[in-house]
Amino acid sequence: MRQYPIEKYRNIGIIAHISAGKTTTTVCVLYYTGRTHKIGTLEKGTTVMDWMAQEQERAMTIMAAATSCYWQIEGEEYRINIIDTPGHIDFTAEVQRSLRVLDGAVVVFDGGTGVQTQSETVWRQADQFNVPRICFVNKMDKVGADFEMDLESIWKRLSKNALPLQLPIGEEDNFSGLVDLLKMKVLKFEGKEGEIVKEEKLPKELEEKAKVWRKRLIEKIAAEDEGLLEKYLSGKEVSIEEMRKGIRKAIIKCKFFPVFFGSLFKRIGVQPLLDAIIHYLPSPIDLPPIKGIDPRTGELIERKPLDTEPFSALAFKIMADPYVGTLTFFRVYSGYLKRGSYLLNTTTGEKERIGRLLRMHADEREEVEESFTGDILATVGLKNTSTGHTLCDSDNPIILEKITFPEPVISIRIEPKTKADQQKLGLALKKLAEEDPTFTVKGDLETGETIISGMGELHLEIIVDRMKREFKVEGNVGRPQVAYKETIRETAEAEGKYIRQSGGRGQYGHVFLRLEPKNRGEGFEFVDEIKGGIIPKEFISAVEKGVKEAMEKGVVAGYPMVDITVALYDGSFHEVDSSEFAFKIAGSIALQEGAKKAKPVLLEPIMKLEVISPPEFFGTVIGDLGARRGKIEETEDRGEMKIIRAKVSLAEMFGYATSLRSLTQGRGTFTMEFDHYEQVPANIAQEIIEGKRK
């Protein structure tokens, strides 16, 4: 039996730059909704959401955690399903997969710094999935907190469609409350934990400023709603209820992003934020039906968010739990499911039994008997379901859009400390790779070593630490290495021939390939241009396999090749001697030959860097970035500090944290994220090649 109607569901994520206050926002929300009875702190490792030992030690979120709570507004109770996401760029996959399944998001900003690098990244990820958002500017009590600067940075770097629904009263230490622009009232927060919200009359000195901002707000909302525009232009008063409806409509279309203010430290602003989540963010039924492909016909089909529709859900996260085994988190888009049912995984074509249904509260599990449209739940023991797989009713199959993840940019070599750890190491790495799509494991055929790759030094450090704690495996770790790639700059053709006679039946494979460069980030494409059966169909996939294998080790320095179109346009075969193996080898030979002719080059990961430095060290920091092959893109003042934005090669950034600290007497900080791959300068490429040959 459904406890809450679907229109009373809110599936939201809390997203932000690291240290803006995402987890504290979630913790305060859980406290005010009565889900928890005290507000923990990150510094003491007492927040409910950061339950991993690594999170508590580092006072940062590493893994997205799900929970749910209930909030009453105007006598009606609503269920809020929350996913609290990490802010560090190394764990960007957690944000990506969470946003894919959420209906709305709260973007948290630091009132003293406004929009930061990772704020931009999560905003772009939300844009990609068309997620309606509300903005919450935290830390308005912080030194340097500035209402105008915060808004200015949102307009400049994220969206012109953001406007405040509240005004802060006082700044920095004097921040004491909020002005509600809809009600034109002052909100004060009293009691031990700010749990008592009092509405007071707007004082004269704030009236003028509030009227100006309210007018801007009404004009913006009226521009998105014809009925409201007509009423506003004819000079009639627009009611609070009409404004709320207009705001909600504009937010759901991603045409408007309201800005709220507060201080989690002073316990100001959380209850109005909860009201805003209910008033303005969509329920599953407010959004268009989910679209997918019918695997039987290949046609586009859709599922409405109703319990009466056939069941469909997307598995968006896999987690290794030491007590229950593998947990699969899924979001239900349509239909109803009872514990013990069988579902079809349309991605693999296999059936899975749903033995247990769990509602998660961080690392705590609550057993439920059934799930409904809009639910975010977990199940245990699915054998062949991974991140991005679709689970659905076997009589009405559908394949939902997968989740795409960025490529790893940094690698390290790892080996077990003892012979006994050998098997355990392989098992631990396999489990961690299933859980995290941005973490990959492969073996180096030449040296026999295991190479693990991830999104950054911290990412791999956490992986190694988890192996030790959760899987009891010790490993010797090499120095971090950049994940270089190779590509070609020109079109070239090449022949690949593999002929072997060995007494009995021989081997014969013969192909002609054309290699063409593609734009950066477009990936690999194989084109079959064979006509008239010059090469039989069954050998063409073997050629593609050979090409892919050869691309794993490029011709410049042995790094994987990317962004290439390979066309198979001619060849020949032998009635008796031709085999899949022979054509695979021929494809591999032709690829290597063609790549040598097509002006191959090395590519390196380029990072987007933001450095915050005191003004007296500004020149020193700029000079150091120049020495690291950095390209300065812009600089600006933010309060007392200087902000430097640059693009810089990852290879030059190892140990930068220590360098920056010594250059700025420990006062400089930086954030860095992957941006794109770019050709390595010739002199540096030569050093890399020679380093490889040694």
XYZ file of C-alpha atoms in Angstrom:
694
model
C 0.000 0.000 0.000
C 1.450 3.391 -1.029
C 2.100 5.579 2.036
C 2.558 8.901 0.174
C 0.989 9.856 -3.188
C 3.596 10.426 -5.904
C 2.974 14.196 -5.999
C 4.240 14.303 -2.392
C 7.662 12.838 -3.304
C 10.742 15.015 -3.740
C 13.880 13.238 -5.009
C 16.697 15.730 -4.526
C 20.477 15.889 -4.443
C 22.725 18.242 -2.485
C 25.590 19.306 -4.787
C 28.454 21.800 -4.347
C 32.160 22.576 -4.333
C 34.163 20.883 -1.567
C 33.688 22.501 1.894
C 30.691 24.657 0.884
C 28.509 22.784 3.401
C 26.619 20.039 1.512
C 26.826 17.397 4.227
C 26.052 19.926 6.979
C 22.976 21.030 4.965
C 21.795 17.395 4.810
C 22.526 16.876 8.512
C 20.556 20.032 9.471
C 17.666 18.950 7.193
C 17.586 15.548 8.947
C 17.598 17.245 12.363
C 14.772 19.725 11.620
C 12.633 17.016 9.994
C 13.031 14.872 13.136
C 14.987 12.097 11.400
C 17.971 12.574 13.734
C 18.190 14.049 17.236
C 21.468 15.936 17.064
C 23.490 17.863 14.499
C 26.880 16.198 13.973
C 29.960 17.972 12.590
C 32.407 16.958 9.853
C 35.408 17.994 11.965
C 34.456 15.581 14.758
C 33.390 12.859 12.262
C 29.907 12.749 13.799
C 27.728 13.434 10.726
C 25.299 10.617 9.894
C 25.949 10.851 6.148
C 29.765 10.525 6.258
C 29.944 7.053 7.783
C 33.118 5.726 6.077
C 36.305 5.792 8.187
C 38.105 7.655 5.362
C 35.374 10.336 5.298
C 35.541 10.852 9.065
C 39.352 11.087 9.069
C 39.515 13.551 6.174
C 36.333 15.513 7.122
C 35.051 15.212 3.546
C 32.425 13.262 1.615
C 33.817 10.506 -0.610
C 30.767 8.392 -1.421
C 27.254 9.628 -2.233
C 24.889 8.575 0.569
C 21.095 8.232 0.331
C 18.541 8.950 3.038
C 14.908 10.030 3.352
C 12.934 12.281 5.689
C 9.482 13.889 6.003
C 8.457 17.552 6.139
C 5.086 19.058 6.936
C 3.896 22.177 5.197
C 0.397 23.672 5.436
C -0.848 20.500 7.192
C 0.394 18.171 4.414
C 3.321 15.740 4.892
C 5.869 15.135 2.103
C 8.603 12.519 1.656
C 12.031 13.873 0.679
C 14.564 11.348 -0.678
C 18.019 12.932 -0.458
C 21.359 12.001 -2.000
C 24.309 13.825 -0.410
C 27.153 13.925 -2.958
C 30.940 14.510 -2.677
C 32.441 17.902 -3.583
C 35.969 16.773 -4.489
C 36.547 16.489 -8.256
C 38.208 13.047 -7.866
C 34.771 11.639 -6.947
C 32.846 13.314 -9.781
C 31.291 9.961 -10.816
C 29.234 9.977 -7.615
C 27.691 13.334 -8.622
C 27.184 12.234 -12.234
C 25.230 9.093 -11.381
C 23.220 10.776 -8.622
C 22.078 13.628 -10.889
C 21.051 11.097 -13.553
C 18.301 9.714 -11.274
C 17.225 12.821 -9.327
C 14.315 15.172 -10.037
C 15.801 18.284 -8.443
C 18.908 19.615 -6.699
C 19.997 22.100 -4.054
C 23.276 23.753 -5.083
C 25.174 24.974 -2.007
C 27.631 27.895 -2.249
C 30.130 29.364 0.199
C 29.005 32.938 1.009
C 32.623 34.088 1.342
C 33.801 32.830 -2.054
C 30.672 32.549 -4.249
C 31.001 30.247 -7.275
C 34.107 27.998 -7.196
C 35.505 25.554 -9.780
C 33.600 22.499 -8.635
C 30.402 24.598 -8.329
C 30.721 25.140 -12.105
C 31.335 21.430 -12.738
C 28.283 20.219 -10.782
C 26.159 22.965 -12.379
C 27.188 21.752 -15.863
C 26.425 18.151 -14.852
C 22.943 19.262 -13.701
C 22.495 21.132 -17.022
C 23.369 17.930 -18.881
C 20.507 16.059 -17.166
C 18.126 19.078 -17.163
C 17.803 18.993 -13.370
C 15.746 21.864 -11.825
C 17.803 23.619 -9.123
C 17.541 25.976 -6.185
C 20.621 27.793 -4.844
C 21.505 28.002 -1.165
C 24.299 30.407 -0.186
C 25.689 29.132 3.120
C 28.267 30.773 5.450
C 26.768 34.286 5.265
C 28.346 34.807 8.705
C 31.852 34.178 7.339
C 34.489 36.924 7.000
C 34.205 38.242 3.435
C 30.615 37.022 2.934
C 28.983 39.404 0.463
C 25.414 39.163 -0.887
C 26.159 41.224 -4.052
C 29.394 39.319 -4.816
C 27.654 35.936 -4.440
C 24.883 36.910 -6.863
C 27.369 38.493 -9.272
C 29.455 35.279 -9.386
C 26.332 33.137 -10.052
C 25.256 35.459 -12.903
C 28.739 35.622 -14.407
C 29.736 31.967 -14.196
C 26.521 29.911 -14.032
C 23.273 31.567 -15.122
C 21.685 34.977 -15.608
C 18.359 33.360 -14.610
C 19.105 33.398 -10.867
C 17.399 35.848 -8.500
C 17.073 35.946 -4.704
C 13.832 34.975 -2.943
C 15.405 36.191 0.293
C 17.742 38.973 1.408
C 20.279 38.459 4.221
C 20.038 40.820 7.204
C 23.534 41.956 8.185
C 26.814 40.556 6.894
C 29.680 38.504 8.346
C 29.427 38.438 12.183
C 26.313 40.626 12.118
C 24.305 38.204 9.939
C 21.154 37.677 12.015
C 18.186 36.729 9.837
C 16.463 36.869 6.451
C 13.909 38.944 4.550
C 11.276 36.792 2.795
C 10.620 38.686 -0.475
C 7.305 36.938 -1.156
C 5.761 37.636 2.255
C 7.780 40.867 2.800
C 8.475 39.688 6.362
C 11.624 39.264 8.454
C 12.527 35.680 9.492
C 14.347 35.220 12.817
C 15.690 31.871 14.107
C 15.589 31.240 17.864
C 16.004 28.350 20.304
C 19.089 26.219 21.041
C 19.430 24.964 17.430
C 17.477 27.706 15.602
C 14.409 25.435 15.562
C 11.925 28.277 16.284
C 11.257 30.397 13.184
C 9.603 33.760 13.925
C 8.061 36.070 11.342
C 8.380 39.776 12.126
C 7.311 43.021 10.460
C 9.770 44.417 7.916
C 11.641 47.396 9.442
C 11.624 50.724 7.545
C 15.376 50.650 6.748
C 15.019 47.345 4.808
C 11.775 48.218 3.015
C 13.238 50.073 0.025
C 15.846 47.394 -0.827
C 13.254 44.609 -0.417
C 10.786 46.401 -2.743
C 13.445 46.776 -5.477
C 14.357 43.056 -5.367
C 10.697 41.961 -5.151
C 9.875 44.021 -8.259
C 12.760 42.369 -10.167
C 11.515 38.960 -9.023
C 7.898 39.585 -10.150
C 9.102 40.875 -13.548
C 11.278 37.786 -14.063
C 8.488 35.330 -13.145
C 5.832 37.224 -15.130
C 8.094 37.047 -18.215
C 7.841 33.219 -18.023
C 4.023 33.111 -17.497
C 1.514 34.837 -19.814
C -1.318 34.957 -17.253
C 0.927 36.578 -14.644
C 2.383 38.998 -17.213
C -1.096 40.222 -18.164
C -2.034 40.736 -14.505
C 1.247 42.500 -13.700
C 1.059 44.844 -16.721
C -2.519 45.818 -15.879
C -1.251 46.956 -12.441
C -3.093 44.300 -10.398
C -1.515 42.770 -7.262
C 0.017 39.317 -7.862
C -0.805 37.039 -4.894
C 1.828 34.934 -3.069
C 0.105 31.738 -4.272
C 0.225 32.898 -7.920
C 3.887 33.830 -7.562
C 4.725 30.431 -6.068
C 2.987 28.677 -8.979
C 4.857 30.881 -11.479
C 8.205 30.293 -9.742
C 7.620 26.520 -9.618
C 6.712 26.399 -13.327
C 9.853 28.369 -14.312
C 12.123 26.237 -12.080
C 10.785 22.949 -13.505
C 11.551 24.234 -17.032
C 15.089 25.222 -15.820
C 14.300 28.840 -16.774
C 14.747 30.176 -13.232
C 16.995 29.393 -10.254
C 15.916 30.999 -6.937
C 18.649 31.956 -4.459
C 18.264 31.409 -0.683
C 20.679 32.444 2.071
C 21.703 31.141 5.465
C 24.378 30.080 7.903
C 24.423 26.457 8.984
C 26.837 27.380 11.775
C 24.356 29.936 13.164
C 21.413 27.604 12.283
C 19.804 30.235 10.032
C 17.849 29.451 6.870
C 17.308 25.653 6.788
C 13.528 25.557 7.444
C 12.754 28.087 4.626
C 15.011 25.962 2.377
C 12.920 22.869 3.257
C 9.728 24.814 2.441
C 11.296 25.831 -0.889
C 12.158 22.191 -1.740
C 8.459 21.301 -1.306
C 7.045 24.457 -2.953
C 9.356 24.671 -5.960
C 11.191 21.442 -6.817
C 9.272 18.892 -8.921
C 7.713 15.599 -7.870
C 8.258 12.675 -10.328
C 4.844 13.400 -11.891
C 5.788 17.011 -12.761
C 8.494 15.848 -15.143
C 8.067 14.382 -18.666
C 7.730 10.559 -18.943
C 11.059 8.693 -19.053
C 12.122 7.645 -22.574
C 13.918 4.458 -23.563
C 14.456 1.981 -26.401
C 12.345 -1.135 -26.943
C 15.041 -3.865 -27.339
C 12.708 -5.947 -29.553
C 12.003 -3.247 -32.159
C 14.658 -0.582 -31.536
C 11.902 2.048 -31.359
C 11.739 4.914 -28.854
C 9.129 4.271 -26.138
C 8.184 6.038 -22.908
C 6.974 5.176 -19.423
C 4.730 7.523 -17.448
C 5.533 7.950 -13.713
C 2.554 5.840 -12.580
C 2.293 2.680 -10.443
C -0.062 1.190 -13.069
C 2.590 1.351 -15.826
C 4.987 -1.616 -16.450
C 7.911 -1.631 -14.005
C 11.126 0.136 -15.046
C 14.119 1.209 -12.938
C 17.729 2.287 -13.437
C 20.568 0.817 -11.334
C 22.721 3.876 -10.663
C 25.169 2.747 -7.972
C 26.851 -0.468 -6.819
C 28.321 -0.651 -3.328
C 30.290 -3.428 -1.631
C 28.834 -3.807 1.874
C 30.969 -5.907 4.272
C 27.841 -7.264 6.033
C 25.297 -8.002 3.284
C 27.422 -8.294 0.115
C 26.828 -6.174 -2.990
C 24.172 -3.474 -2.696
C 22.570 -2.227 -5.926
C 20.887 1.188 -5.661
C 18.073 1.825 -8.136
C 15.564 4.535 -8.976
C 12.023 3.408 -9.908
C 10.670 5.358 -12.898
C 7.388 3.478 -13.361
C 5.357 0.584 -11.980
C 5.216 -1.362 -8.746
C 7.512 -4.105 -7.409
C 7.067 -6.660 -4.640
C 9.903 -8.377 -2.788
C 10.691 -11.795 -4.315
C 9.760 -10.722 -7.883
C 11.855 -11.491 -10.954
C 13.017 -8.646 -13.205
C 14.725 -8.547 -16.590
C 18.065 -6.751 -16.918
C 17.638 -5.525 -20.512
C 21.291 -4.448 -20.722
C 22.568 -8.032 -20.215
C 19.382 -9.895 -21.211
C 19.424 -11.899 -17.944
C 16.767 -12.279 -15.247
C 17.432 -11.160 -11.659
C 15.488 -12.020 -8.496
C 14.808 -9.170 -6.063
C 15.205 -10.990 -2.745
C 15.324 -7.979 -0.415
C 14.273 -4.350 -0.779
C 16.076 -1.832 1.424
C 15.479 1.834 2.163
C 18.873 3.330 3.003
C 19.676 5.897 5.669
C 23.419 6.426 4.979
C 24.858 3.015 6.086
C 21.707 1.873 7.938
C 19.192 -0.377 6.160
C 15.425 -0.588 6.597
C 13.646 -3.591 5.038
C 10.555 -2.807 2.921
C 8.121 -5.200 1.242
C 7.353 -3.240 -1.941
C 8.490 -0.318 -4.042
C 6.525 2.270 -5.995
C 7.176 4.819 -8.740
C 9.541 7.536 -7.513
C 11.265 5.366 -4.886
C 15.057 5.261 -4.488
C 15.900 1.893 -2.918
C 18.652 -0.708 -2.746
C 18.600 -4.478 -3.199
C 21.110 -7.211 -2.328
C 22.704 -10.016 -4.301
C 22.084 -9.098 -7.961
C 24.628 -11.152 -9.891
C 24.997 -9.390 -13.249
C 23.730 -5.853 -12.708
C 26.148 -2.914 -12.945
C 25.913 0.877 -12.872
C 23.666 2.157 -15.681
C 21.789 -1.124 -16.276
C 18.001 -1.116 -16.735
C 15.788 -3.425 -14.645
C 12.240 -3.906 -15.892
C 9.184 -6.085 -16.289
C 10.200 -8.963 -18.650
C 6.932 -8.733 -20.632
C 7.451 -5.011 -21.321
C 11.199 -4.518 -21.841
C 12.797 -1.078 -22.115
C 16.422 0.112 -22.150
C 16.879 3.455 -20.381
C 19.687 5.859 -21.268
C 23.008 4.788 -19.732
C 25.225 6.980 -17.564
C 28.494 8.133 -19.142
C 31.584 8.702 -16.998
C 34.871 10.547 -17.584
C 38.039 8.598 -18.417
C 40.679 8.059 -15.675
C 43.668 10.441 -15.994
C 46.202 9.054 -13.521
C 47.655 5.557 -12.944
C 49.798 3.734 -10.398
C 51.365 0.279 -10.325
C 50.329 -1.959 -7.453
C 51.556 -5.356 -6.283
C 50.610 -7.551 -3.289
C 52.956 -7.364 -0.294
C 52.931 -11.131 0.257
C 52.217 -14.230 -1.824
C 49.083 -14.812 0.294
C 47.742 -11.388 -0.763
C 47.996 -12.195 -4.506
C 44.502 -13.674 -4.940
C 42.884 -11.335 -2.384
C 44.288 -8.324 -4.268
C 42.633 -9.362 -7.550
C 39.301 -9.955 -5.797
C 39.409 -6.617 -3.917
C 40.280 -4.636 -7.059
C 37.497 -6.382 -9.021
C 34.916 -5.434 -6.351
C 36.122 -1.821 -6.168
C 36.084 -1.479 -9.991
C 32.488 -2.812 -10.123
C 31.539 -0.146 -7.584
C 33.319 2.811 -9.201
C 33.112 3.288 -13.013
C 35.982 5.834 -13.005
C 38.389 3.315 -11.421
C 39.942 0.790 -13.829
C 42.320 -2.160 -13.409
C 44.486 -3.714 -16.112
C 47.587 -5.863 -16.354
C 50.798 -4.814 -18.133
C 51.581 -7.758 -20.421
C 55.290 -6.868 -20.696
C 56.057 -6.538 -16.973
C 53.218 -8.626 -15.498
C 52.364 -5.733 -13.126
C 48.857 -4.576 -12.209
C 48.044 -0.952 -13.111
C 45.162 0.869 -11.433
C 43.807 4.150 -12.856
C 41.546 6.832 -11.423
C 40.549 10.501 -11.429
C 43.369 11.823 -9.212
C 45.946 11.110 -6.515
C 43.358 11.302 -3.714
C 41.020 8.916 -5.572
C 43.728 6.222 -5.811
C 44.904 6.884 -2.243
C 41.356 6.203 -0.976
C 41.112 3.018 -3.113
C 44.376 1.655 -1.636
C 43.215 2.594 1.887
C 39.849 0.841 1.363
C 41.640 -2.299 0.126
C 43.611 -2.356 3.347
C 40.671 -1.706 5.701
C 37.702 -3.389 4.022
C 39.407 -6.261 2.203
C 42.445 -6.712 4.509
C 44.862 -6.607 1.546
C 48.248 -4.868 1.787
C 49.804 -3.567 -1.443
C 53.065 -1.942 -2.539
C 52.213 1.122 -4.587
C 54.334 2.808 -7.279
C 54.572 6.521 -8.046
C 51.551 8.132 -9.779
C 51.832 8.279 -13.580
C 49.938 10.393 -16.099
C 47.486 8.516 -18.329
C 48.881 9.654 -21.689
C 47.051 8.746 -24.897
C 48.032 8.627 -28.580
C 46.199 9.679 -31.733
C 46.861 10.432 -35.409
C 46.836 13.759 -37.301
C 46.441 12.596 -40.915
C 44.541 10.039 -42.980
C 46.543 6.960 -44.023
C 45.932 3.571 -45.640
C 47.675 0.321 -44.775
C 47.670 -3.351 -45.682
C 47.762 -6.153 -43.148
C 48.626 -9.673 -44.260
C 48.991 -12.751 -42.069
C 49.955 -15.955 -43.905
C 51.325 -19.071 -42.172
C 51.834 -22.567 -43.571
C 52.522 -25.267 -41.020
C 52.216 -28.600 -42.846
C 48.462 -29.033 -42.428
C 45.838 -26.329 -42.677
C 47.448 -22.872 -42.822
C 46.407 -19.388 -41.689
C 45.367 -16.641 -44.130
C 44.075 -13.167 -43.361
C 44.422 -10.117 -45.631
C 42.920 -6.644 -45.076
C 43.214 -3.010 -46.199
C 42.392 -0.339 -43.620
C 41.949 3.425 -43.857
C 42.687 5.444 -40.697
C 41.215 8.935 -40.214
C 41.652 11.325 -37.260
C 38.589 12.432 -35.262
C 37.986 15.450 -33.042
C 39.219 15.289 -29.457
C 36.903 13.237 -27.249
C 34.925 11.618 -30.112
C 36.365 8.149 -29.430
C 36.871 5.161 -31.758
C 34.662 4.180 -34.701
C 34.966 1.073 -36.894
C 33.396 1.280 -40.382
C 32.678 -1.797 -42.528
C 32.988 -0.792 -46.217
C 33.297 -4.338 -47.604
C 31.100 -4.963 -50.644
C 30.353 -8.131 -52.593
C 31.643 -10.471 -49.894
C 35.372 -9.865 -50.572
C 35.762 -10.752 -46.886
C 33.026 -12.978 -45.389
C 30.843 -11.362 -42.682
C 32.076 -13.712 -39.918
C 35.663 -12.382 -40.249
C 34.789 -8.657 -40.105
C 34.173 -8.636 -36.334
C 37.535 -10.427 -35.907
C 39.249 -7.582 -37.821
C 37.566 -5.040 -35.506
C 38.734 -7.030 -32.485
C 42.322 -7.052 -33.807
C 42.179 -3.293 -34.437
C 40.909 -2.630 -30.882
C 43.634 -4.812 -29.368
C 46.339 -3.039 -31.406
C 44.982 0.352 -30.269
C 45.708 -0.620 -26.644
C 49.421 -0.125 -27.389
C 50.149 2.833 -29.645
C 53.135 3.274 -31.964
C 54.675 6.405 -30.363
C 55.309 5.277 -26.772
C 52.965 2.351 -26.206
C 49.999 4.342 -24.806
C 46.365 3.615 -25.814
C 45.170 5.202 -29.068
C 41.996 7.313 -29.156
C 39.807 9.431 -31.466
C 40.278 7.428 -34.668
C 37.946 6.180 -37.413
C 39.128 2.870 -38.913
C 37.478 1.791 -42.174
C 37.900 -1.768 -43.532
C 37.560 -1.236 -47.294
C 39.289 -4.178 -49.028
C 41.064 -7.495 -48.533
C 40.955 -11.130 -49.566
C 40.370 -14.541 -48.028
C 41.238 -18.204 -48.636
C 38.451 -20.810 -48.840
C 40.296 -23.254 -46.551
C 43.009 -21.391 -44.632
C 41.149 -18.230 -43.531
C 40.119 -18.055 -39.867
C 38.971 -15.481 -37.327
C 42.391 -15.651 -35.679
C 44.217 -14.859 -38.962
C 41.961 -11.857 -39.696
C 42.362 -10.578 -36.130
C 46.182 -10.610 -36.549
C 45.895 -9.005 -40.030
C 43.694 -6.202 -38.602
C 46.220 -5.643 -35.828
C 49.186 -5.471 -38.271
C 47.344 -3.031 -40.594
C 46.421 -0.731 -37.703
C 50.045 -0.545 -36.485
C 51.338 0.103 -40.029
C 48.661 2.733 -40.781
C 49.243 4.551 -37.467
C 52.975 4.915 -38.246
C 52.135 6.633 -41.575
C 49.387 8.908 -40.153
C 51.653 11.276 -38.160
C 50.983 9.827 -34.693
C 51.246 12.134 -31.666
C 51.140 11.880 -27.875
C 48.252 13.467 -25.929
C 48.322 14.552 -22.276
C 45.526 15.452 -19.825
C 45.132 19.209 -19.333
C 43.623 20.324 -16.023
C 41.487 23.335 -15.167
C 43.112 25.020 -12.158
C 41.856 27.669 -9.736
C 44.384 29.095 -7.262
C 43.437 31.379 -4.358
C 46.450 33.394 -3.249
C 47.125 36.384 -0.955
C 47.916 39.457 -3.164
C 51.550 39.744 -1.970
C 52.369 36.288 -3.461
C 50.361 36.807 -6.678
C 53.418 37.386 -8.938
C 55.335 34.419 -7.452
C 52.372 32.049 -7.988
C 51.892 33.265 -11.612
C 55.642 32.795 -12.278
C 55.561 29.265 -10.852
C 52.549 28.355 -13.047
C 54.417 29.697 -16.106
C 57.338 27.391 -15.268
C 54.840 24.497 -15.134
C 53.622 25.196 -18.726
C 50.439 26.789 -17.340
C 48.304 29.114 -19.497
C 46.718 31.841 -17.347
C 43.128 32.430 -18.514
C 41.907 35.085 -16.084
C 42.582 36.649 -12.704
C 40.190 38.461 -10.389
C 39.928 39.874 -6.864
C 37.715 38.116 -4.348
C 37.631 40.033 -1.081
C 41.185 40.160 0.249
C 42.448 37.372 -2.033
C 43.502 37.002 -5.672
C 41.961 34.290 -7.860
C 43.997 32.803 -10.724
C 42.330 30.538 -13.298
C 44.594 28.571 -15.603
C 44.921 25.466 -17.785
C 47.934 23.332 -16.943
C 49.323 19.891 -17.816
C 48.633 17.219 -15.160
C 52.236 15.964 -15.568
C 53.506 19.279 -14.117
C 51.154 19.270 -11.114
C 52.456 16.429 -8.923
C 53.398 17.834 -5.521
C 51.832 21.229 -6.311
C 50.060 21.393 -2.919
C 53.435 21.454 -1.102
C 54.927 23.985 -3.557
C 51.963 26.348 -3.261
C 52.086 26.185 0.543
C 55.788 27.102 0.591
C 55.293 29.903 -1.988
C 52.430 31.505 -0.022
C 53.500 30.819 3.605
C 50.756 28.187 3.852
C 47.941 30.619 2.901
C 47.340 29.614 -0.751
C 44.830 26.941 -1.791
C 43.900 25.411 -5.141
C 41.361 23.149 -6.817
C 41.948 21.234 -10.018
C 39.795 19.188 -12.375
C 40.300 17.413 -15.699
C 39.396 19.548 -18.721
C 40.587 17.936 -21.984
C 43.403 16.063 -23.765
C 45.938 18.072 -25.794
C 49.009 17.300 -27.910
C 52.274 17.073 -25.934
C 54.961 19.586 -27.093
C 57.610 17.864 -29.261
C 60.559 18.241 -26.811
C 58.538 16.789 -23.912
C 57.137 14.006 -26.114
C 60.740 13.037 -26.926
C 61.588 12.785 -23.205
C 58.503 10.599 -22.590
C 59.435 8.301 -25.507
C 63.020 7.971 -24.304
C 61.836 7.399 -20.750
C 59.668 4.565 -22.075
C 62.579 3.032 -24.016
C 64.892 3.043 -21.006
